[in-house]
Amino acid sequence: MRVRVDLKVEEMPKYWYNVLADLPFKLDPPLDPRTKQPISPQALSAIFPEALIEQEVSEKREIPIPEPVLREYAVFRPTPLYRATYLEEYLQTPARIYYKYEGASPTGSHKTNTALAQAYYNKISGTKRLVTETGAGQWGSALCYAGAKFGLTVNVFMVRISYEQKPMRKYLMKLFGGDVVPSPSDRTNFGRSLLEKNGDMPGSLGIAISEAIEVAVSDPGTKYSLGSVLNHVLLHQTVIGLEIKKQLALLNETPTIVLGCHGGGSNFAGTILPFVPDKLAGKNIRLIACEPTACPSLTKGRYEYDYGDTAGMTPLLKMYTLGKDFIPPKIHAGGLRYHGAAPIVSRLLKEGLIEAVAFDQEEVFNAARLFAKLEGIVPAPESSYAIYGAIKEALRAKEEKKEEVIVFNLSGHGLFDLIAYVS
Amino acid sequence: MRVRVDLKVEEMPKYWYNVLADLPFKLDPPLDPRTKQPISPQALSAIFPEALIEQEVSEKREIPIPEPVLREYAVFRPTPLYRATYLEEYLQTPARIYYKYEGASPTGSHKTNTALAQAYYNKISGTKRLVTETGAGQWGSALCYAGAKFGLTVNVFMVRISYEQKPMRKYLMKLFGGDVVPSPSDRTNFGRSLLEKNGDMPGSLGIAISEAIEVAVSDPGTKYSLGSVLNHVLLHQTVIGLEIKKQLALLNETPTIVLGCHGGGSNFAGTILPFVPDKLAGKNIRLIACEPTACPSLTKGRYEYDYGDTAGMTPLLKMYTLGKDFIPPKIHAGGLRYHGAAPIVSRLLKEGLIEAVAFDQEEVFNAARLFAKLEGIVPAPESSYAIYGAIKEALRAKEEKKEEVIVFNLSGHGLFDLIAYVS
């Protein structure tokens, strides 16, 4: 029979976990794109509110989740942890497989965890409007929802080709009062300059970021919001891993393998960072990032300073990168199409504290279809990389006749991506 | 803070509740369409398996849920009961509002509750293939999922206009291995005859039922499956109301108003039937069906024998009906566009044990948008009629300064209907 562990609302973590407090090394600082020197917090204040800049550099281990954010987390958190009973039986594996389900959030992915926090901190700092970019729309819809909750206007620059071909999340953003335009747009100098050259330009995440930043710096009441990569974004996502720890403890389970899919790093880090102290303490635990072979930042990238966007407007981050000009093929997992990786994740990989693997889309989608039929949840194309990783480990455990306790994060549902499953 | 009541898997009801055992009257029997005499169970065996025909006429109060069905219910059941804290605060009402959430099922609605049961009973009766009709696809996708679970081929005749305009649930059916064709189709004599007259015919539920029945009667290994109206379908849905009773008991709450939206009657009945004994015992409880003014079977229909389908191939049922030839306007809540009503629901209304109200689409959608922003769940257009009904009662309670305990069933999510919310 199904095992499902529900925490009570009162058991929700009251703080985010900051791994920087426990690491035996310091991260290389972000560099100012103009001077190539470490960027000052003040230089960031044109686009981010004070509280988030503080979190970006904080070394406090536990950062309290503000009461209004907790209240909004409680709309959908704690999220359930399932034992994949039906999948285990199918695989005939001695491994026990668990998954955390973040797809039950209001916009269908883990992105709301940081969207709500960012909207809150902006609101109390006097921000009137948030501006951001989105590809397929997971992040954009999360921020629109958060904006509706905290009374902020949200402008989203959505990559034009997604805006036209994937209308569902655009509707979701509009339902939550968001103002969504296809990028490149005529709202910015940069967008207009591109449209003049080519009115049909399909756009890219890099272009959309540039448009969003242009809007943010041009208006004091407007701030920019980012859905992954940065330390404070990963911090907010640790609520996932903290809940997993509590849920596994209720089952008296100790995980030996924890997996997440990896794009910019926020869901992966949110899942595994709370387990890093166990790894540092020498416990038997492997932390594995699963990425597409089509965009193999961690497995094929170089560890060096690079820009976060294509246009080169952002600070330079020390990370595994395929180069800011790398254009990933159009795989279904739009959320994993990022040339770089979070600096925290990159450094953990460099230090050997985590592992990274890359999978082909076809094998991943076969696993996703199987999972949907067995477990009754249609996974997001992105999350399916973690599913496939878990299945591979479960089959290895079977071959080696080894008991493993495998946990992965099912970061979102795939109901808006169904066509990818049947095409 | 949010209140959410999760039952443990072990607390899931082990039986369905059969209201016929407790009613102080007997239902009028279905009539054979040829003889207009009460139809014999044998006459039904061409399209339904024995076990379901037995359930259709059973007067046993508790009908055990078979172990394999319980095991599949456990994929998504027990479903959560939420207190609508955020909505209550917004309305500033003294009423306490709770909702059961059936949208967390694998295909996003309560329909899986009967689909799994019907697939199971067919499987053990030797059925190889199930055939059914679907409008927007809630029922069709639930049956395809259930077929995948129990190893049955599922053929779905999907109303052509929905097949073309609402592709998402078609993809969901295909993901679960279903064979979906637009109706009218060239697979049946009836379909071919219609296509000869008009190759572009948009189709209707009545035509799709006729095609499905034609296929079922033509092949001994094939049975027909219906997603609402009949006694056994309502029976399987009582798992909803039985869980609600347990969940409210954990909170020491006694409901004074229970609501559901009403189309054919399965979700409404599944929600309220377990409360009928309380009503019969004279307790202070109102059971309210919420239907669209555009298709007002219960509030404007006549209580008489009528056919279940447009072509007049099904047995005649004693029910509230707008007439089998009534074509409802194309409202967003496709699942509520049915000319008749379940015989059990109809008789309860006739006897004054339940109430029925009708709402306009516009007021309902405003309520649904509000609900999505406050409670973080995008409701199905159908379920939104229950939301609006609950809000109206909560506002009345406020005006009358009266404490009420309102419970409604949120029968499904609206993620495949988003365009309806922003158009």
CSV table of C-alpha atoms in Angstrom, one decimal, chain A residues 1-4 6-7 9-10 12 67 70-78 80 82 85-86 89 104-107 145 148-149 168-172 174-177 368-369 372-378 413 415-419 421-422, chain B residues 1-4 6-7 9-10 12 67 70-78 80 82 85-86 89 104-107 145 148-149 168-172 174-177 368-369 372-378 413 415-419 421-422:
chain,number,residue,atom,x,y,z
A,1,MET,CA,0.0,0.0,0.0
A,2,ARG,CA,1.1,3.6,-0.6
A,3,VAL,CA,3.2,5.3,2.0
A,4,ARG,CA,2.7,9.1,2.2
A,6,ASP,CA,2.3,14.5,5.6
A,7,LEU,CA,3.8,16.9,8.0
A,9,VAL,CA,1.4,22.8,9.1
A,10,GLU,CA,3.0,23.5,12.6
A,12,MET,CA,6.8,23.3,8.6
A,67,GLU,CA,5.7,35.1,9.5
A,70,LEU,CA,5.2,31.2,6.5
A,71,ARG,CA,1.5,32.0,6.2
A,72,GLU,CA,1.7,31.9,2.4
A,73,TYR,CA,3.8,28.7,2.4
A,74,ALA,CA,1.0,27.2,4.4
A,75,VAL,CA,-1.3,27.4,1.4
A,76,PHE,CA,0.6,24.5,0.0
A,77,ARG,CA,3.3,23.5,2.4
A,78,PRO,CA,4.4,21.2,3.9
A,80,PRO,CA,4.0,15.4,0.8
A,82,TYR,CA,5.7,9.6,-1.1
A,85,THR,CA,5.7,1.8,-3.9
A,86,TYR,CA,4.3,1.2,-7.3
A,89,GLU,CA,7.3,-3.1,-7.3
A,104,ALA,CA,1.3,20.6,-5.6
A,105,SER,CA,2.2,24.3,-5.3
A,106,PRO,CA,-0.2,26.9,-6.7
A,107,THR,CA,1.7,27.2,-9.9
A,145,TYR,CA,1.2,34.5,-8.0
A,148,ALA,CA,-0.9,38.9,-6.3
A,149,LYS,CA,-0.4,37.7,-2.7
A,168,MET,CA,-1.0,27.7,-20.8
A,169,ARG,CA,1.4,29.3,-18.3
A,170,LYS,CA,0.8,32.7,-19.9
A,171,TYR,CA,-2.8,32.3,-19.0
A,172,LEU,CA,-1.8,31.3,-15.5
A,174,LYS,CA,-2.7,36.5,-16.4
A,175,LEU,CA,-5.1,34.8,-14.0
A,176,PHE,CA,-2.8,36.0,-11.2
A,177,GLY,CA,-2.8,39.5,-12.5
A,368,ALA,CA,8.5,9.7,-17.1
A,369,ARG,CA,5.8,7.9,-19.0
A,372,ALA,CA,3.0,8.7,-14.7
A,373,LYS,CA,1.2,5.3,-15.2
A,374,LEU,CA,2.6,3.7,-12.0
A,375,GLU,CA,2.5,6.6,-9.5
A,376,GLY,CA,-0.4,8.6,-11.0
A,377,ILE,CA,1.5,11.9,-11.3
A,378,VAL,CA,2.5,13.4,-14.7
A,413,HIS,CA,3.9,18.5,-12.6
A,415,LEU,CA,0.3,19.0,-17.1
A,416,PHE,CA,1.2,22.0,-19.2
A,417,ASP,CA,3.8,19.9,-21.1
A,418,LEU,CA,1.6,16.9,-22.1
A,419,ILE,CA,2.2,17.3,-25.8
A,421,TYR,CA,4.7,13.0,-23.8
A,422,VAL,CA,2.7,12.0,-26.8
B,1,MET,CA,-2.7,29.7,9.4
B,2,ARG,CA,-4.0,27.1,7.0
B,3,VAL,CA,-5.9,24.1,8.4
B,4,ARG,CA,-5.5,20.9,6.3
B,6,ASP,CA,-5.0,14.6,6.0
B,7,LEU,CA,-6.2,11.1,6.8
B,9,VAL,CA,-4.0,5.7,4.1
B,10,GLU,CA,-5.2,3.2,6.7
B,12,MET,CA,-9.4,5.4,4.0
B,67,GLU,CA,-8.6,-4.8,-2.1
B,70,LEU,CA,-8.3,0.2,-2.4
B,71,ARG,CA,-4.7,-0.2,-3.5
B,72,GLU,CA,-5.2,2.0,-6.5
B,73,TYR,CA,-7.3,4.5,-4.5
B,74,ALA,CA,-4.2,4.8,-2.3
B,75,VAL,CA,-2.2,6.3,-5.1
B,76,PHE,CA,-4.1,9.6,-4.4
B,77,ARG,CA,-6.6,8.9,-1.6
B,78,PRO,CA,-7.4,9.9,1.1
B,80,PRO,CA,-7.2,16.4,1.7
B,82,TYR,CA,-8.9,22.2,3.7
B,85,THR,CA,-8.9,30.2,5.8
B,86,TYR,CA,-7.8,32.7,3.2
B,89,GLU,CA,-10.7,36.2,6.0
B,104,ALA,CA,-5.3,15.9,-6.7
B,105,SER,CA,-6.3,12.6,-8.4
B,106,PRO,CA,-4.1,11.3,-11.3
B,107,THR,CA,-6.4,12.8,-14.0
B,145,TYR,CA,-5.8,5.8,-16.5
B,148,ALA,CA,-3.8,1.2,-17.8
B,149,LYS,CA,-3.9,0.2,-14.1
B,168,MET,CA,-4.8,18.7,-23.4
B,169,ARG,CA,-7.0,15.9,-22.0
B,170,LYS,CA,-6.7,14.1,-25.3
B,171,TYR,CA,-2.9,14.0,-24.7
B,172,LEU,CA,-3.5,12.8,-21.2
B,174,LYS,CA,-3.0,9.0,-25.0
B,175,LEU,CA,-0.3,9.2,-22.3
B,176,PHE,CA,-2.3,6.5,-20.4
B,177,GLY,CA,-2.5,4.3,-23.5
B,368,ALA,CA,-13.3,31.1,-9.2
B,369,ARG,CA,-10.7,33.8,-10.0
B,372,ALA,CA,-7.5,30.8,-7.2
B,373,LYS,CA,-5.7,33.9,-5.9
B,374,LEU,CA,-6.7,33.3,-2.3
B,375,GLU,CA,-6.5,29.6,-1.9
B,376,GLY,CA,-3.8,28.8,-4.5
B,377,ILE,CA,-5.8,26.3,-6.4
B,378,VAL,CA,-7.2,26.9,-9.9
B,413,HIS,CA,-8.6,21.4,-11.0
B,415,LEU,CA,-5.4,23.7,-15.3
B,416,PHE,CA,-6.7,22.5,-18.6
B,417,ASP,CA,-9.4,25.2,-18.7
B,418,LEU,CA,-7.2,28.2,-18.1
B,419,ILE,CA,-8.1,30.0,-21.2
B,421,TYR,CA,-10.3,32.3,-16.9
B,422,VAL,CA,-8.6,34.9,-19.0
